[in-house]
């Protein structure tokens, strides 16, 4: 997929994006083994599947214990009318600004003793409709109870005219499994697998990746925080003890060879034999 994204970036003449895609393509491509342990560098790009999986695990470990303590958490979706590619970044910013206005207003009311405090986590996501060639930016949230979910939807509809937001397009439902709900909102910020025929959504049809659309989504989301908490603080982290660096004499460097489907020693060219895909 990264190679296809690089082709799109090259076609658009976006050298910066090409470099980012190359970094993700080579993420953990080279590792060093020392005393039975492997060390490497991550690209940390939000579109890297490896780095996203690590970030996903970190978020689950960080927020699951908190959400699990909420008595009746609710899953909420706040969405607007789909837009064209050239308006996507503008609409994403408006979505984020709209939610910020709701959050700030209720925070002020709460401090004045006139309302409840909104507590939850939110994630920005964007879908692509291959039939209409449109994009649908929206927010997924988990809030502490039903009242907060209703407040968010009511205030969201007040922000937008009926042309941009309808009640039937918004969603709220109780969460019975905190971990499943959390996984749902922290999945990658774009739906890269899309049904070719939107009318047959959910059927046992093949899925396609619309690479050019994905590049448009990634470009529109650049510099925008996809996941964040609101209304509560994290528990204090344990102090991290940084050990003094040690000089290593005996080590081996390995580079992944995509043609051989294996890691190859950079000094001896010997394969690690970690996986024999051909024989399997």
PDB file of C-alpha atoms in Angstrom:
ATOM      1  CA  UNK A   1       0.000   0.000   0.000  1.00  0.00           C
ATOM      2  CA  UNK A   2       2.832   2.423   0.816  1.00  0.00           C
ATOM      3  CA  UNK A   3       4.287   2.005  -2.659  1.00  0.00           C
ATOM      4  CA  UNK A   4       0.918   2.937  -4.152  1.00  0.00           C
ATOM      5  CA  UNK A   5       0.674   5.964  -1.864  1.00  0.00           C
ATOM      6  CA  UNK A   6       4.152   7.008  -2.973  1.00  0.00           C
ATOM      7  CA  UNK A   7       3.022   6.847  -6.600  1.00  0.00           C
ATOM      8  CA  UNK A   8       0.086   9.130  -5.773  1.00  0.00           C
ATOM      9  CA  UNK A   9       2.334  11.600  -3.932  1.00  0.00           C
ATOM     10  CA  UNK A  10       4.811  11.549  -6.820  1.00  0.00           C
ATOM     11  CA  UNK A  11       2.033  12.232  -9.315  1.00  0.00           C
ATOM     12  CA  UNK A  12       0.936  15.221  -7.213  1.00  0.00           C
ATOM     13  CA  UNK A  13       4.522  16.449  -6.894  1.00  0.00           C
ATOM     14  CA  UNK A  14       4.404  16.257  -3.091  1.00  0.00           C
ATOM     15  CA  UNK A  15       8.023  15.551  -2.146  1.00  0.00           C
ATOM     16  CA  UNK A  16       7.390  15.869   1.588  1.00  0.00           C
ATOM     17  CA  UNK A  17       4.644  13.253   1.484  1.00  0.00           C
ATOM     18  CA  UNK A  18       6.831  10.944  -0.615  1.00  0.00           C
ATOM     19  CA  UNK A  19       9.503  11.098   2.068  1.00  0.00           C
ATOM     20  CA  UNK A  20       6.964  10.285   4.787  1.00  0.00           C
ATOM     21  CA  UNK A  21       5.633   7.304   2.848  1.00  0.00           C
ATOM     22  CA  UNK A  22       9.169   6.018   2.277  1.00  0.00           C
ATOM     23  CA  UNK A  23       9.871   6.293   6.000  1.00  0.00           C
ATOM     24  CA  UNK A  24       6.815   4.159   6.722  1.00  0.00           C
ATOM     25  CA  UNK A  25       7.751   1.672   4.029  1.00  0.00           C
ATOM     26  CA  UNK A  26      11.130   1.159   5.702  1.00  0.00           C
ATOM     27  CA  UNK A  27       9.769   1.255   9.266  1.00  0.00           C
ATOM     28  CA  UNK A  28      11.638  -1.378  11.322  1.00  0.00           C
ATOM     29  CA  UNK A  29      13.274  -2.505   8.087  1.00  0.00           C
ATOM     30  CA  UNK A  30      16.634  -2.641   9.862  1.00  0.00           C
ATOM     31  CA  UNK A  31      17.129  -4.083  13.363  1.00  0.00           C
ATOM     32  CA  UNK A  32      20.058  -4.831  15.648  1.00  0.00           C
ATOM     33  CA  UNK A  33      20.254  -7.985  17.768  1.00  0.00           C
ATOM     34  CA  UNK A  34      22.107  -7.907  21.091  1.00  0.00           C
ATOM     35  CA  UNK A  35      22.033 -10.722  23.668  1.00  0.00           C
ATOM     36  CA  UNK A  36      18.863 -12.193  22.223  1.00  0.00           C
ATOM     37  CA  UNK A  37      17.004  -8.879  22.039  1.00  0.00           C
ATOM     38  CA  UNK A  38      16.097  -6.817  18.980  1.00  0.00           C
ATOM     39  CA  UNK A  39      16.363  -3.036  18.686  1.00  0.00           C
ATOM     40  CA  UNK A  40      15.106  -0.803  15.898  1.00  0.00           C
ATOM     41  CA  UNK A  41      13.610   2.572  14.984  1.00  0.00           C
ATOM     42  CA  UNK A  42       9.945   3.302  14.308  1.00  0.00           C
ATOM     43  CA  UNK A  43       8.732   5.909  11.809  1.00  0.00           C
ATOM     44  CA  UNK A  44       5.825   6.913  14.127  1.00  0.00           C
ATOM     45  CA  UNK A  45       3.688   8.045  11.192  1.00  0.00           C
ATOM     46  CA  UNK A  46      -0.061   7.840  11.738  1.00  0.00           C
ATOM     47  CA  UNK A  47      -0.509   5.960   8.457  1.00  0.00           C
ATOM     48  CA  UNK A  48       2.038   3.254   9.344  1.00  0.00           C
ATOM     49  CA  UNK A  49       0.179   0.048  10.216  1.00  0.00           C
ATOM     50  CA  UNK A  50       2.943  -1.131  12.554  1.00  0.00           C
ATOM     51  CA  UNK A  51       3.187   2.118  14.504  1.00  0.00           C
ATOM     52  CA  UNK A  52      -0.612   2.438  14.606  1.00  0.00           C
ATOM     53  CA  UNK A  53      -0.952  -1.016  16.142  1.00  0.00           C
ATOM     54  CA  UNK A  54       1.516  -0.043  18.876  1.00  0.00           C
ATOM     55  CA  UNK A  55      -0.241   3.270  19.473  1.00  0.00           C
ATOM     56  CA  UNK A  56      -3.563   1.439  19.622  1.00  0.00           C
ATOM     57  CA  UNK A  57      -2.274  -0.897  22.338  1.00  0.00           C
ATOM     58  CA  UNK A  58      -0.874   2.034  24.321  1.00  0.00           C
ATOM     59  CA  UNK A  59      -4.201   3.872  24.236  1.00  0.00           C
ATOM     60  CA  UNK A  60      -6.125   0.774  25.315  1.00  0.00           C
ATOM     61  CA  UNK A  61      -3.772   0.175  28.240  1.00  0.00           C
ATOM     62  CA  UNK A  62      -3.980   3.846  29.187  1.00  0.00           C
ATOM     63  CA  UNK A  63      -7.726   4.499  28.978  1.00  0.00           C
ATOM     64  CA  UNK A  64      -9.438   1.134  29.395  1.00  0.00           C
ATOM     65  CA  UNK A  65      -9.031   1.088  33.218  1.00  0.00           C
ATOM     66  CA  UNK A  66     -10.659   4.551  33.357  1.00  0.00           C
ATOM     67  CA  UNK A  67     -13.580   3.846  31.002  1.00  0.00           C
ATOM     68  CA  UNK A  68     -14.223   0.533  32.735  1.00  0.00           C
ATOM     69  CA  UNK A  69     -15.049   2.473  35.913  1.00  0.00           C
ATOM     70  CA  UNK A  70     -17.798   4.504  34.219  1.00  0.00           C
ATOM     71  CA  UNK A  71     -21.185   3.104  35.209  1.00  0.00           C
ATOM     72  CA  UNK A  72     -23.025   3.405  31.869  1.00  0.00           C
ATOM     73  CA  UNK A  73     -20.644   4.578  29.111  1.00  0.00           C
ATOM     74  CA  UNK A  74     -22.168   5.522  25.760  1.00  0.00           C
ATOM     75  CA  UNK A  75     -20.769   5.411  22.237  1.00  0.00           C
ATOM     76  CA  UNK A  76     -21.602   8.538  20.226  1.00  0.00           C
ATOM     77  CA  UNK A  77     -21.142   9.436  16.566  1.00  0.00           C
ATOM     78  CA  UNK A  78     -21.307  13.072  15.456  1.00  0.00           C
ATOM     79  CA  UNK A  79     -21.284  13.560  11.713  1.00  0.00           C
ATOM     80  CA  UNK A  80     -22.006  16.071   8.971  1.00  0.00           C
ATOM     81  CA  UNK A  81     -22.898  15.984   5.303  1.00  0.00           C
ATOM     82  CA  UNK A  82     -20.234  14.514   3.016  1.00  0.00           C
ATOM     83  CA  UNK A  83     -18.063  16.903   1.033  1.00  0.00           C
ATOM     84  CA  UNK A  84     -15.706  16.966  -1.933  1.00  0.00           C
ATOM     85  CA  UNK A  85     -11.949  16.425  -1.663  1.00  0.00           C
ATOM     86  CA  UNK A  86     -11.100  20.108  -2.094  1.00  0.00           C
ATOM     87  CA  UNK A  87     -13.298  21.039   0.895  1.00  0.00           C
ATOM     88  CA  UNK A  88     -12.286  18.151   3.130  1.00  0.00           C
ATOM     89  CA  UNK A  89      -9.657  19.939   5.222  1.00  0.00           C
ATOM     90  CA  UNK A  90     -11.960  22.927   5.747  1.00  0.00           C
ATOM     91  CA  UNK A  91     -14.807  20.689   6.929  1.00  0.00           C
ATOM     92  CA  UNK A  92     -12.515  18.660   9.195  1.00  0.00           C
ATOM     93  CA  UNK A  93     -11.401  21.880  10.881  1.00  0.00           C
ATOM     94  CA  UNK A  94     -15.033  22.971  11.269  1.00  0.00           C
ATOM     95  CA  UNK A  95     -15.908  19.613  12.846  1.00  0.00           C
ATOM     96  CA  UNK A  96     -13.060  19.939  15.342  1.00  0.00           C
ATOM     97  CA  UNK A  97     -13.875  23.597  16.075  1.00  0.00           C
ATOM     98  CA  UNK A  98     -17.543  22.753  16.541  1.00  0.00           C
ATOM     99  CA  UNK A  99     -16.815  20.115  19.143  1.00  0.00           C
ATOM    100  CA  UNK A 100     -14.393  22.466  20.904  1.00  0.00           C
ATOM    101  CA  UNK A 101     -17.143  25.092  21.179  1.00  0.00           C
ATOM    102  CA  UNK A 102     -19.522  22.568  22.755  1.00  0.00           C
ATOM    103  CA  UNK A 103     -16.884  21.381  25.191  1.00  0.00           C
ATOM    104  CA  UNK A 104     -15.816  24.906  26.207  1.00  0.00           C
ATOM    105  CA  UNK A 105     -19.399  26.084  26.689  1.00  0.00           C
ATOM    106  CA  UNK A 106     -20.272  23.208  28.999  1.00  0.00           C
ATOM    107  CA  UNK A 107     -17.027  23.559  30.902  1.00  0.00           C
ATOM    108  CA  UNK A 108     -17.890  27.189  31.681  1.00  0.00           C
ATOM    109  CA  UNK A 109     -21.427  26.247  32.716  1.00  0.00           C
ATOM    110  CA  UNK A 110     -20.098  23.488  34.953  1.00  0.00           C
ATOM    111  CA  UNK A 111     -17.670  25.859  36.678  1.00  0.00           C
ATOM    112  CA  UNK A 112     -20.595  28.234  37.283  1.00  0.00           C
ATOM    113  CA  UNK A 113     -22.639  25.404  38.758  1.00  0.00           C
ATOM    114  CA  UNK A 114     -25.153  25.390  35.890  1.00  0.00           C
ATOM    115  CA  UNK A 115     -24.551  22.032  34.244  1.00  0.00           C
ATOM    116  CA  UNK A 116     -22.706  18.739  34.197  1.00  0.00           C
ATOM    117  CA  UNK A 117     -19.111  18.206  33.201  1.00  0.00           C
ATOM    118  CA  UNK A 118     -18.608  16.439  29.878  1.00  0.00           C
ATOM    119  CA  UNK A 119     -16.223  13.509  30.271  1.00  0.00           C
ATOM    120  CA  UNK A 120     -14.992  11.214  27.537  1.00  0.00           C
ATOM    121  CA  UNK A 121     -12.604  10.404  24.719  1.00  0.00           C
ATOM    122  CA  UNK A 122     -13.005  11.228  21.050  1.00  0.00           C
ATOM    123  CA  UNK A 123     -11.510  10.180  17.749  1.00  0.00           C
ATOM    124  CA  UNK A 124     -11.646  11.794  14.310  1.00  0.00           C
ATOM    125  CA  UNK A 125     -12.420   9.560  11.354  1.00  0.00           C
ATOM    126  CA  UNK A 126     -13.185  10.025   7.667  1.00  0.00           C
ATOM    127  CA  UNK A 127     -14.937   7.711   5.204  1.00  0.00           C
ATOM    128  CA  UNK A 128     -14.755   7.758   1.415  1.00  0.00           C
ATOM    129  CA  UNK A 129     -17.741   7.058  -0.826  1.00  0.00           C
ATOM    130  CA  UNK A 130     -16.358   5.634  -4.103  1.00  0.00           C
ATOM    131  CA  UNK A 131     -19.704   6.033  -5.873  1.00  0.00           C
ATOM    132  CA  UNK A 132     -20.242   9.719  -5.159  1.00  0.00           C
ATOM    133  CA  UNK A 133     -16.526  10.531  -4.749  1.00  0.00           C
ATOM    134  CA  UNK A 134     -17.268  12.273  -1.461  1.00  0.00           C
ATOM    135  CA  UNK A 135     -15.711  12.265   2.002  1.00  0.00           C
ATOM    136  CA  UNK A 136     -17.473  12.088   5.356  1.00  0.00           C
ATOM    137  CA  UNK A 137     -15.497  13.449   8.334  1.00  0.00           C
ATOM    138  CA  UNK A 138     -17.038  12.557  11.693  1.00  0.00           C
ATOM    139  CA  UNK A 139     -16.270  12.056  15.371  1.00  0.00           C
ATOM    140  CA  UNK A 140     -16.548   8.889  17.416  1.00  0.00           C
ATOM    141  CA  UNK A 141     -16.781   9.390  21.164  1.00  0.00           C
ATOM    142  CA  UNK A 142     -17.168   7.455  24.378  1.00  0.00           C
ATOM    143  CA  UNK A 143     -18.780   9.462  27.183  1.00  0.00           C
ATOM    144  CA  UNK A 144     -19.471   8.549  30.790  1.00  0.00           C
ATOM    145  CA  UNK A 145     -23.282   8.285  30.599  1.00  0.00           C
ATOM    146  CA  UNK A 146     -26.441   8.665  28.524  1.00  0.00           C
ATOM    147  CA  UNK A 147     -27.091  12.264  29.588  1.00  0.00           C
ATOM    148  CA  UNK A 148     -23.751  13.375  28.164  1.00  0.00           C
ATOM    149  CA  UNK A 149     -24.465  11.548  24.908  1.00  0.00           C
ATOM    150  CA  UNK A 150     -27.817  13.315  24.532  1.00  0.00           C
ATOM    151  CA  UNK A 151     -26.258  16.701  25.336  1.00  0.00           C
ATOM    152  CA  UNK A 152     -23.576  16.237  22.679  1.00  0.00           C
ATOM    153  CA  UNK A 153     -26.069  15.341  19.942  1.00  0.00           C
ATOM    154  CA  UNK A 154     -28.465  18.163  20.868  1.00  0.00           C
ATOM    155  CA  UNK A 155     -25.682  20.739  20.881  1.00  0.00           C
ATOM    156  CA  UNK A 156     -24.152  19.335  17.702  1.00  0.00           C
ATOM    157  CA  UNK A 157     -27.418  19.803  15.790  1.00  0.00           C
ATOM    158  CA  UNK A 158     -27.678  23.387  17.065  1.00  0.00           C
ATOM    159  CA  UNK A 159     -24.274  24.162  15.556  1.00  0.00           C
ATOM    160  CA  UNK A 160     -25.224  23.064  12.056  1.00  0.00           C
ATOM    161  CA  UNK A 161     -28.123  23.866   9.761  1.00  0.00           C
ATOM    162  CA  UNK A 162     -30.289  20.915   8.611  1.00  0.00           C
ATOM    163  CA  UNK A 163     -28.426  21.064   5.303  1.00  0.00           C
ATOM    164  CA  UNK A 164     -25.243  19.841   7.011  1.00  0.00           C
ATOM    165  CA  UNK A 165     -26.445  17.726   9.952  1.00  0.00           C
ATOM    166  CA  UNK A 166     -29.562  15.600  10.463  1.00  0.00           C
ATOM    167  CA  UNK A 167     -30.618  13.808  13.659  1.00  0.00           C
ATOM    168  CA  UNK A 168     -30.939  10.434  11.930  1.00  0.00           C
ATOM    169  CA  UNK A 169     -27.279  10.611  10.879  1.00  0.00           C
ATOM    170  CA  UNK A 170     -26.092  10.919  14.490  1.00  0.00           C
ATOM    171  CA  UNK A 171     -25.841   7.870  16.716  1.00  0.00           C
ATOM    172  CA  UNK A 172     -25.701   6.993  20.405  1.00  0.00           C
ATOM    173  CA  UNK A 173     -25.786   3.584  22.059  1.00  0.00           C
ATOM    174  CA  UNK A 174     -24.817   2.073  25.363  1.00  0.00           C
ATOM    175  CA  UNK A 175     -21.486   0.281  25.613  1.00  0.00           C
ATOM    176  CA  UNK A 176     -21.515  -3.085  27.324  1.00  0.00           C
ATOM    177  CA  UNK A 177     -17.863  -3.897  26.673  1.00  0.00           C
ATOM    178  CA  UNK A 178     -15.476  -1.028  27.408  1.00  0.00           C
ATOM    179  CA  UNK A 179     -12.549  -2.595  25.569  1.00  0.00           C
ATOM    180  CA  UNK A 180     -14.550  -3.229  22.383  1.00  0.00           C
ATOM    181  CA  UNK A 181     -15.912   0.315  22.453  1.00  0.00           C
ATOM    182  CA  UNK A 182     -12.459   1.780  22.927  1.00  0.00           C
ATOM    183  CA  UNK A 183     -11.051  -0.264  20.051  1.00  0.00           C
ATOM    184  CA  UNK A 184     -13.885   1.010  17.853  1.00  0.00           C
ATOM    185  CA  UNK A 185     -12.957   4.667  18.297  1.00  0.00           C
ATOM    186  CA  UNK A 186      -9.171   4.355  18.170  1.00  0.00           C
ATOM    187  CA  UNK A 187      -8.975   2.446  14.926  1.00  0.00           C
ATOM    188  CA  UNK A 188      -7.135   4.249  12.189  1.00  0.00           C
ATOM    189  CA  UNK A 189      -8.591   7.644  11.254  1.00  0.00           C
ATOM    190  CA  UNK A 190      -9.587   6.647   7.720  1.00  0.00           C
ATOM    191  CA  UNK A 191     -11.561   3.763   6.307  1.00  0.00           C
ATOM    192  CA  UNK A 192      -9.031   2.417   3.825  1.00  0.00           C
ATOM    193  CA  UNK A 193     -11.088  -0.679   3.014  1.00  0.00           C
ATOM    194  CA  UNK A 194     -14.280   0.365   1.235  1.00  0.00           C
ATOM    195  CA  UNK A 195     -17.044  -1.551  -0.490  1.00  0.00           C
ATOM    196  CA  UNK A 196     -16.954  -1.014  -4.283  1.00  0.00           C
ATOM    197  CA  UNK A 197     -20.766  -0.848  -4.272  1.00  0.00           C
ATOM    198  CA  UNK A 198     -22.069   1.223  -1.338  1.00  0.00           C
ATOM    199  CA  UNK A 199     -25.570  -0.222  -1.814  1.00  0.00           C
ATOM    200  CA  UNK A 200     -24.197  -3.659  -0.938  1.00  0.00           C
ATOM    201  CA  UNK A 201     -22.467  -2.480   2.214  1.00  0.00           C
ATOM    202  CA  UNK A 202     -22.033  -5.329   4.664  1.00  0.00           C
ATOM    203  CA  UNK A 203     -22.500  -8.061   2.049  1.00  0.00           C
ATOM    204  CA  UNK A 204     -19.859 -10.685   1.426  1.00  0.00           C
ATOM    205  CA  UNK A 205     -18.340  -8.623  -1.364  1.00  0.00           C
ATOM    206  CA  UNK A 206     -14.704  -7.884  -2.022  1.00  0.00           C
ATOM    207  CA  UNK A 207     -13.172  -4.766  -0.506  1.00  0.00           C
ATOM    208  CA  UNK A 208     -10.977  -2.265  -2.283  1.00  0.00           C
ATOM    209  CA  UNK A 209      -8.426   0.285  -1.143  1.00  0.00           C
ATOM    210  CA  UNK A 210      -8.844   3.675  -2.795  1.00  0.00           C
ATOM    211  CA  UNK A 211      -5.290   4.911  -2.482  1.00  0.00           C
ATOM    212  CA  UNK A 212      -5.784   8.366  -3.981  1.00  0.00           C
ATOM    213  CA  UNK A 213      -8.709   8.984  -1.619  1.00  0.00           C
ATOM    214  CA  UNK A 214      -6.645   7.768   1.315  1.00  0.00           C
ATOM    215  CA  UNK A 215      -3.900  10.227   0.383  1.00  0.00           C
ATOM    216  CA  UNK A 216      -6.487  13.023   0.292  1.00  0.00           C
ATOM    217  CA  UNK A 217      -7.691  12.062   3.782  1.00  0.00           C
ATOM    218  CA  UNK A 218      -4.163  11.899   5.181  1.00  0.00           C
ATOM    219  CA  UNK A 219      -3.347  15.291   3.669  1.00  0.00           C
ATOM    220  CA  UNK A 220      -6.520  16.852   5.078  1.00  0.00           C
ATOM    221  CA  UNK A 221      -5.821  15.451   8.552  1.00  0.00           C
ATOM    222  CA  UNK A 222      -2.199  16.585   8.663  1.00  0.00           C
ATOM    223  CA  UNK A 223      -1.397  18.404  11.899  1.00  0.00           C
ATOM    224  CA  UNK A 224      -4.782  17.605  13.445  1.00  0.00           C
ATOM    225  CA  UNK A 225      -4.957  15.493  16.589  1.00  0.00           C
ATOM    226  CA  UNK A 226      -7.016  12.405  15.850  1.00  0.00           C
ATOM    227  CA  UNK A 227      -7.498  11.040  19.374  1.00  0.00           C
ATOM    228  CA  UNK A 228      -7.813  12.926  22.650  1.00  0.00           C
ATOM    229  CA  UNK A 229      -9.516  12.843  26.044  1.00  0.00           C
ATOM    230  CA  UNK A 230     -11.664  15.578  27.567  1.00  0.00           C
ATOM    231  CA  UNK A 231     -13.022  16.335  31.024  1.00  0.00           C
ATOM    232  CA  UNK A 232     -10.610  14.203  33.027  1.00  0.00           C
ATOM    233  CA  UNK A 233      -6.912  13.786  33.712  1.00  0.00           C
ATOM    234  CA  UNK A 234      -4.822  10.671  33.326  1.00  0.00           C
ATOM    235  CA  UNK A 235      -3.521   8.930  36.369  1.00  0.00           C
ATOM    236  CA  UNK A 236       0.044   9.899  37.207  1.00  0.00           C
ATOM    237  CA  UNK A 237       2.604   7.845  35.373  1.00  0.00           C
ATOM    238  CA  UNK A 238       5.193   5.894  37.213  1.00  0.00           C
ATOM    239  CA  UNK A 239       8.614   7.489  37.133  1.00  0.00           C
ATOM    240  CA  UNK A 240      10.706   6.089  34.306  1.00  0.00           C
ATOM    241  CA  UNK A 241      14.222   5.168  35.310  1.00  0.00           C
ATOM    242  CA  UNK A 242      16.702   5.907  32.525  1.00  0.00           C
ATOM    243  CA  UNK A 243      19.714   3.662  32.706  1.00  0.00           C
ATOM    244  CA  UNK A 244      23.181   4.714  31.723  1.00  0.00           C
ATOM    245  CA  UNK A 245      24.080   3.737  28.138  1.00  0.00           C
ATOM    246  CA  UNK A 246      26.326   0.721  27.828  1.00  0.00           C
ATOM    247  CA  UNK A 247      28.878   0.071  25.140  1.00  0.00           C
ATOM    248  CA  UNK A 248      28.050  -2.986  23.048  1.00  0.00           C
ATOM    249  CA  UNK A 249      30.771  -4.926  21.271  1.00  0.00           C
ATOM    250  CA  UNK A 250      28.987  -8.062  20.094  1.00  0.00           C
ATOM    251  CA  UNK A 251      25.950  -7.334  17.964  1.00  0.00           C
ATOM    252  CA  UNK A 252      24.460  -8.193  14.576  1.00  0.00           C
ATOM    253  CA  UNK A 253      22.528  -6.020  12.163  1.00  0.00           C
ATOM    254  CA  UNK A 254      19.678  -7.392  10.085  1.00  0.00           C
ATOM    255  CA  UNK A 255      17.800  -5.911   7.148  1.00  0.00           C
ATOM    256  CA  UNK A 256      14.509  -7.261   5.836  1.00  0.00           C
ATOM    257  CA  UNK A 257      14.696  -8.526   2.254  1.00  0.00           C
ATOM    258  CA  UNK A 258      11.198  -8.369   0.691  1.00  0.00           C
ATOM    259  CA  UNK A 259      12.251 -10.625  -2.180  1.00  0.00           C
ATOM    260  CA  UNK A 260      13.358 -13.391   0.192  1.00  0.00           C
ATOM    261  CA  UNK A 261      10.666 -12.745   2.832  1.00  0.00           C
ATOM    262  CA  UNK A 262      13.334 -12.926   5.519  1.00  0.00           C
ATOM    263  CA  UNK A 263      15.827 -10.919   7.545  1.00  0.00           C
ATOM    264  CA  UNK A 264      19.320 -10.858   6.108  1.00  0.00           C
ATOM    265  CA  UNK A 265      22.501 -10.251   8.069  1.00  0.00           C
ATOM    266  CA  UNK A 266      24.099  -7.070   6.714  1.00  0.00           C
ATOM    267  CA  UNK A 267      27.631  -8.378   7.296  1.00  0.00           C
ATOM    268  CA  UNK A 268      27.379 -12.036   6.269  1.00  0.00           C
ATOM    269  CA  UNK A 269      24.253 -12.065   4.057  1.00  0.00           C
ATOM    270  CA  UNK A 270      23.057 -15.072   6.088  1.00  0.00           C
ATOM    271  CA  UNK A 271      19.289 -15.335   6.424  1.00  0.00           C
ATOM    272  CA  UNK A 272      17.603 -15.547   9.809  1.00  0.00           C
ATOM    273  CA  UNK A 273      15.222 -18.305   8.617  1.00  0.00           C
ATOM    274  CA  UNK A 274      12.534 -16.726  10.754  1.00  0.00           C
ATOM    275  CA  UNK A 275       9.826 -17.612   8.232  1.00  0.00           C
ATOM    276  CA  UNK A 276       9.903 -19.803   5.158  1.00  0.00           C
ATOM    277  CA  UNK A 277       6.867 -18.521   3.283  1.00  0.00           C
ATOM    278  CA  UNK A 278       7.600 -20.396   0.063  1.00  0.00           C
ATOM    279  CA  UNK A 279       7.638 -23.806   1.705  1.00  0.00           C
ATOM    280  CA  UNK A 280       4.425 -23.029   3.561  1.00  0.00           C
TER     281      UNK A 280
END
